[in-house]
Amino acid sequence: MDILEVPGCPEGSLRVVAYIKENRPAEITVKTQDEDCIKVLKLVLPLFNYYVVDQWAEGSSHWLKAKLGR
């Protein structure tokens, strides 16, 4: 599983998209301080055949876990 720590949007979501386009990991976890970035990723990731399996917050950090579809 790949773990990415990214800044807020729009830079954060763009980094995640660039990473999955280049590497196509089977599973990815994203950590950010920006809750809105998680909302954007939930909309964008399905366009690249990833589906969200979990989302949570720990303190001021927001996490999203996604898997590549088949």
mmCIF file of N, CA and C in Angstrom:
data_model
loop_
_atom_site.group_PDB
_atom_site.id
_atom_site.type_symbol
_atom_site.label_atom_id
_atom_site.label_comp_id
_atom_site.label_asym_id
_atom_site.label_seq_id
_atom_site.Cartn_x
_atom_site.Cartn_y
_atom_site.Cartn_z
ATOM 1 N N MET A 1 0.853 -1.173 0.000
ATOM 2 C CA MET A 1 0.000 0.000 0.000
ATOM 3 C C MET A 1 0.896 1.232 0.000
ATOM 4 N N ASP A 2 0.570 2.179 -0.850
ATOM 5 C CA ASP A 2 1.298 3.435 -0.935
ATOM 6 C C ASP A 2 0.615 4.483 -0.064
ATOM 7 N N ILE A 3 1.417 5.262 0.669
ATOM 8 C CA ILE A 3 0.892 6.331 1.508
ATOM 9 C C ILE A 3 1.461 7.655 1.018
ATOM 10 N N LEU A 4 0.569 8.586 0.689
ATOM 11 C CA LEU A 4 0.972 9.914 0.236
ATOM 12 C C LEU A 4 0.520 10.952 1.242
ATOM 13 N N GLU A 5 1.419 11.844 1.602
ATOM 14 C CA GLU A 5 1.053 12.993 2.424
ATOM 15 C C GLU A 5 1.101 14.202 1.506
ATOM 16 N N VAL A 6 -0.048 14.849 1.338
ATOM 17 C CA VAL A 6 -0.143 15.947 0.377
ATOM 18 C C VAL A 6 -0.677 17.203 1.047
ATOM 19 N N PRO A 7 -0.384 18.370 0.438
ATOM 20 C CA PRO A 7 -0.945 19.624 0.955
ATOM 21 C C PRO A 7 -2.419 19.729 0.571
ATOM 22 N N GLY A 8 -3.029 20.833 0.881
ATOM 23 C CA GLY A 8 -4.428 21.056 0.533
ATOM 24 C C GLY A 8 -4.645 21.194 -0.961
ATOM 25 N N CYS A 9 -5.892 21.314 -1.327
ATOM 26 C CA CYS A 9 -6.265 21.452 -2.734
ATOM 27 C C CYS A 9 -5.995 22.868 -3.215
ATOM 28 N N PRO A 10 -5.763 23.054 -4.486
ATOM 29 C CA PRO A 10 -5.809 22.037 -5.545
ATOM 30 C C PRO A 10 -4.513 21.244 -5.702
ATOM 31 N N GLU A 11 -3.424 21.702 -5.136
ATOM 32 C CA GLU A 11 -2.139 21.021 -5.330
ATOM 33 C C GLU A 11 -2.166 19.577 -4.842
ATOM 34 N N GLY A 12 -2.803 19.328 -3.710
ATOM 35 C CA GLY A 12 -2.839 17.984 -3.159
ATOM 36 C C GLY A 12 -3.520 16.978 -4.064
ATOM 37 N N SER A 13 -4.688 17.326 -4.567
ATOM 38 C CA SER A 13 -5.407 16.397 -5.435
ATOM 39 C C SER A 13 -4.668 16.191 -6.756
ATOM 40 N N LEU A 14 -4.019 17.221 -7.254
ATOM 41 C CA LEU A 14 -3.244 17.086 -8.491
ATOM 42 C C LEU A 14 -2.055 16.152 -8.289
ATOM 43 N N ARG A 15 -1.422 16.218 -7.131
ATOM 44 C CA ARG A 15 -0.308 15.308 -6.834
ATOM 45 C C ARG A 15 -0.779 13.862 -6.776
ATOM 46 N N VAL A 16 -1.938 13.635 -6.168
ATOM 47 C CA VAL A 16 -2.469 12.274 -6.072
ATOM 48 C C VAL A 16 -2.790 11.732 -7.464
ATOM 49 N N VAL A 17 -3.427 12.531 -8.293
ATOM 50 C CA VAL A 17 -3.767 12.095 -9.653
ATOM 51 C C VAL A 17 -2.496 11.793 -10.452
ATOM 52 N N ALA A 18 -1.497 12.652 -10.361
ATOM 53 C CA ALA A 18 -0.241 12.407 -11.075
ATOM 54 C C ALA A 18 0.409 11.110 -10.595
ATOM 55 N N TYR A 19 0.353 10.873 -9.301
ATOM 56 C CA TYR A 19 0.955 9.663 -8.735
ATOM 57 C C TYR A 19 0.242 8.401 -9.220
ATOM 58 N N ILE A 20 -1.075 8.401 -9.188
ATOM 59 C CA ILE A 20 -1.782 7.180 -9.600
ATOM 60 C C ILE A 20 -1.689 6.957 -11.109
ATOM 61 N N LYS A 21 -1.609 8.024 -11.884
ATOM 62 C CA LYS A 21 -1.446 7.854 -13.329
ATOM 63 C C LYS A 21 -0.085 7.259 -13.659
ATOM 64 N N GLU A 22 0.931 7.651 -12.900
ATOM 65 C CA GLU A 22 2.289 7.178 -13.162
ATOM 66 C C GLU A 22 2.539 5.789 -12.595
ATOM 67 N N ASN A 23 2.044 5.511 -11.387
ATOM 68 C CA ASN A 23 2.394 4.274 -10.689
ATOM 69 C C ASN A 23 1.311 3.203 -10.658
ATOM 70 N N ARG A 24 0.039 3.573 -10.774
ATOM 71 C CA ARG A 24 -1.098 2.647 -10.722
ATOM 72 C C ARG A 24 -1.015 1.674 -9.550
ATOM 73 N N PRO A 25 -0.869 2.174 -8.304
ATOM 74 C CA PRO A 25 -0.810 1.259 -7.160
ATOM 75 C C PRO A 25 -2.148 0.548 -6.962
ATOM 76 N N ALA A 26 -2.100 -0.655 -6.431
ATOM 77 C CA ALA A 26 -3.328 -1.408 -6.177
ATOM 78 C C ALA A 26 -4.128 -0.777 -5.047
ATOM 79 N N GLU A 27 -3.414 -0.139 -4.117
ATOM 80 C CA GLU A 27 -4.051 0.489 -2.967
ATOM 81 C C GLU A 27 -3.278 1.756 -2.628
ATOM 82 N N ILE A 28 -3.987 2.799 -2.255
ATOM 83 C CA ILE A 28 -3.334 4.054 -1.901
ATOM 84 C C ILE A 28 -4.029 4.677 -0.694
ATOM 85 N N THR A 29 -3.236 5.272 0.174
ATOM 86 C CA THR A 29 -3.754 6.004 1.315
ATOM 87 C C THR A 29 -3.226 7.422 1.240
ATOM 88 N N VAL A 30 -4.115 8.387 1.397
ATOM 89 C CA VAL A 30 -3.759 9.802 1.292
ATOM 90 C C VAL A 30 -3.993 10.476 2.636
ATOM 91 N N LYS A 31 -3.014 11.264 3.060
ATOM 92 C CA LYS A 31 -3.120 12.043 4.298
ATOM 93 C C LYS A 31 -2.981 13.521 3.931
ATOM 94 N N THR A 32 -3.889 14.342 4.453
ATOM 95 C CA THR A 32 -3.848 15.773 4.198
ATOM 96 C C THR A 32 -4.430 16.523 5.397
ATOM 97 N N GLN A 33 -4.129 17.779 5.486
ATOM 98 C CA GLN A 33 -4.696 18.634 6.527
ATOM 99 C C GLN A 33 -5.999 19.278 6.058
ATOM 100 N N ASP A 34 -6.313 19.128 4.774
ATOM 101 C CA ASP A 34 -7.438 19.815 4.136
ATOM 102 C C ASP A 34 -8.613 18.853 3.915
ATOM 103 N N GLU A 35 -9.669 19.023 4.683
ATOM 104 C CA GLU A 35 -10.846 18.158 4.544
ATOM 105 C C GLU A 35 -11.474 18.292 3.156
ATOM 106 N N ASP A 36 -11.431 19.485 2.581
ATOM 107 C CA ASP A 36 -11.998 19.690 1.246
ATOM 108 C C ASP A 36 -11.229 18.908 0.180
ATOM 109 N N CYS A 37 -9.947 18.699 0.394
ATOM 110 C CA CYS A 37 -9.160 17.913 -0.554
ATOM 111 C C CYS A 37 -9.661 16.468 -0.578
ATOM 112 N N ILE A 38 -10.039 15.941 0.563
ATOM 113 C CA ILE A 38 -10.606 14.590 0.634
ATOM 114 C C ILE A 38 -11.920 14.534 -0.146
ATOM 115 N N LYS A 39 -12.727 15.564 -0.023
ATOM 116 C CA LYS A 39 -13.995 15.616 -0.766
ATOM 117 C C LYS A 39 -13.751 15.612 -2.270
ATOM 118 N N VAL A 40 -12.752 16.351 -2.711
ATOM 119 C CA VAL A 40 -12.410 16.394 -4.138
ATOM 120 C C VAL A 40 -11.916 15.028 -4.595
ATOM 121 N N LEU A 41 -11.064 14.397 -3.816
ATOM 122 C CA LEU A 41 -10.543 13.082 -4.190
ATOM 123 C C LEU A 41 -11.648 12.040 -4.287
ATOM 124 N N LYS A 42 -12.649 12.133 -3.428
ATOM 125 C CA LYS A 42 -13.770 11.195 -3.498
ATOM 126 C C LYS A 42 -14.534 11.320 -4.813
ATOM 127 N N LEU A 43 -14.493 12.489 -5.421
ATOM 128 C CA LEU A 43 -15.135 12.690 -6.718
ATOM 129 C C LEU A 43 -14.225 12.315 -7.885
ATOM 130 N N VAL A 44 -12.929 12.546 -7.731
ATOM 131 C CA VAL A 44 -11.980 12.370 -8.829
ATOM 132 C C VAL A 44 -11.486 10.931 -8.971
ATOM 133 N N LEU A 45 -11.212 10.263 -7.872
ATOM 134 C CA LEU A 45 -10.617 8.928 -7.940
ATOM 135 C C LEU A 45 -11.435 7.915 -8.746
ATOM 136 N N PRO A 46 -12.770 7.910 -8.660
ATOM 137 C CA PRO A 46 -13.527 6.963 -9.494
ATOM 138 C C PRO A 46 -13.302 7.160 -11.002
ATOM 139 N N LEU A 47 -12.923 8.344 -11.413
ATOM 140 C CA LEU A 47 -12.633 8.591 -12.829
ATOM 141 C C LEU A 47 -11.397 7.828 -13.294
ATOM 142 N N PHE A 48 -10.554 7.430 -12.336
ATOM 143 C CA PHE A 48 -9.339 6.677 -12.632
ATOM 144 C C PHE A 48 -9.438 5.230 -12.155
ATOM 145 N N ASN A 49 -10.670 4.762 -11.971
ATOM 146 C CA ASN A 49 -10.983 3.383 -11.581
ATOM 147 C C ASN A 49 -10.530 3.043 -10.163
ATOM 148 N N TYR A 50 -10.526 4.020 -9.273
ATOM 149 C CA TYR A 50 -10.253 3.779 -7.859
ATOM 150 C C TYR A 50 -11.541 3.995 -7.083
ATOM 151 N N TYR A 51 -11.760 3.175 -6.079
ATOM 152 C CA TYR A 51 -12.934 3.372 -5.239
ATOM 153 C C TYR A 51 -12.493 3.540 -3.782
ATOM 154 N N VAL A 52 -13.194 4.396 -3.079
ATOM 155 C CA VAL A 52 -12.855 4.720 -1.695
ATOM 156 C C VAL A 52 -13.354 3.598 -0.784
ATOM 157 N N VAL A 53 -12.461 3.070 0.039
ATOM 158 C CA VAL A 53 -12.837 2.002 0.969
ATOM 159 C C VAL A 53 -12.916 2.497 2.410
ATOM 160 N N ASP A 54 -12.249 3.621 2.710
ATOM 161 C CA ASP A 54 -12.289 4.141 4.072
ATOM 162 C C ASP A 54 -11.902 5.616 4.067
ATOM 163 N N GLN A 55 -12.427 6.314 5.058
ATOM 164 C CA GLN A 55 -12.114 7.727 5.248
ATOM 165 C C GLN A 55 -12.206 8.007 6.740
ATOM 166 N N TRP A 56 -11.210 8.715 7.294
ATOM 167 C CA TRP A 56 -11.236 9.012 8.719
ATOM 168 C C TRP A 56 -10.406 10.253 9.016
ATOM 169 N N ALA A 57 -10.545 10.737 10.238
ATOM 170 C CA ALA A 57 -9.781 11.897 10.701
ATOM 171 C C ALA A 57 -9.078 11.527 11.997
ATOM 172 N N GLU A 58 -7.854 12.017 12.141
ATOM 173 C CA GLU A 58 -7.074 11.852 13.368
ATOM 174 C C GLU A 58 -6.533 13.226 13.723
ATOM 175 N N GLY A 59 -7.096 13.838 14.713
ATOM 176 C CA GLY A 59 -6.682 15.201 15.053
ATOM 177 C C GLY A 59 -7.008 16.140 13.906
ATOM 178 N N SER A 60 -5.997 16.836 13.420
ATOM 179 C CA SER A 60 -6.215 17.757 12.299
ATOM 180 C C SER A 60 -5.914 17.106 10.955
ATOM 181 N N SER A 61 -5.560 15.834 10.950
ATOM 182 C CA SER A 61 -5.254 15.124 9.701
ATOM 183 C C SER A 61 -6.481 14.380 9.189
ATOM 184 N N HIS A 62 -6.627 14.378 7.896
ATOM 185 C CA HIS A 62 -7.718 13.659 7.238
ATOM 186 C C HIS A 62 -7.104 12.601 6.333
ATOM 187 N N TRP A 63 -7.672 11.404 6.366
ATOM 188 C CA TRP A 63 -7.149 10.255 5.642
ATOM 189 C C TRP A 63 -8.206 9.697 4.695
ATOM 190 N N LEU A 64 -7.737 9.150 3.591
ATOM 191 C CA LEU A 64 -8.613 8.483 2.632
ATOM 192 C C LEU A 64 -7.863 7.271 2.098
ATOM 193 N N LYS A 65 -8.522 6.133 2.076
ATOM 194 C CA LYS A 65 -7.936 4.912 1.549
ATOM 195 C C LYS A 65 -8.743 4.479 0.337
ATOM 196 N N ALA A 66 -8.053 4.171 -0.765
ATOM 197 C CA ALA A 66 -8.735 3.782 -2.000
ATOM 198 C C ALA A 66 -8.035 2.572 -2.627
ATOM 199 N N LYS A 67 -8.817 1.787 -3.355
ATOM 200 C CA LYS A 67 -8.287 0.617 -4.061
ATOM 201 C C LYS A 67 -8.589 0.737 -5.544
ATOM 202 N N LEU A 68 -7.706 0.152 -6.328
ATOM 203 C CA LEU A 68 -7.889 0.105 -7.769
ATOM 204 C C LEU A 68 -8.965 -0.916 -8.096
ATOM 205 N N GLY A 69 -9.906 -0.522 -8.948
ATOM 206 C CA GLY A 69 -10.955 -1.440 -9.367
ATOM 207 C C GLY A 69 -10.449 -2.477 -10.323
ATOM 208 N N ARG A 70 -11.243 -3.461 -10.577
ATOM 209 C CA ARG A 70 -10.830 -4.545 -11.484
ATOM 210 C C ARG A 70 -11.469 -4.411 -12.826
#
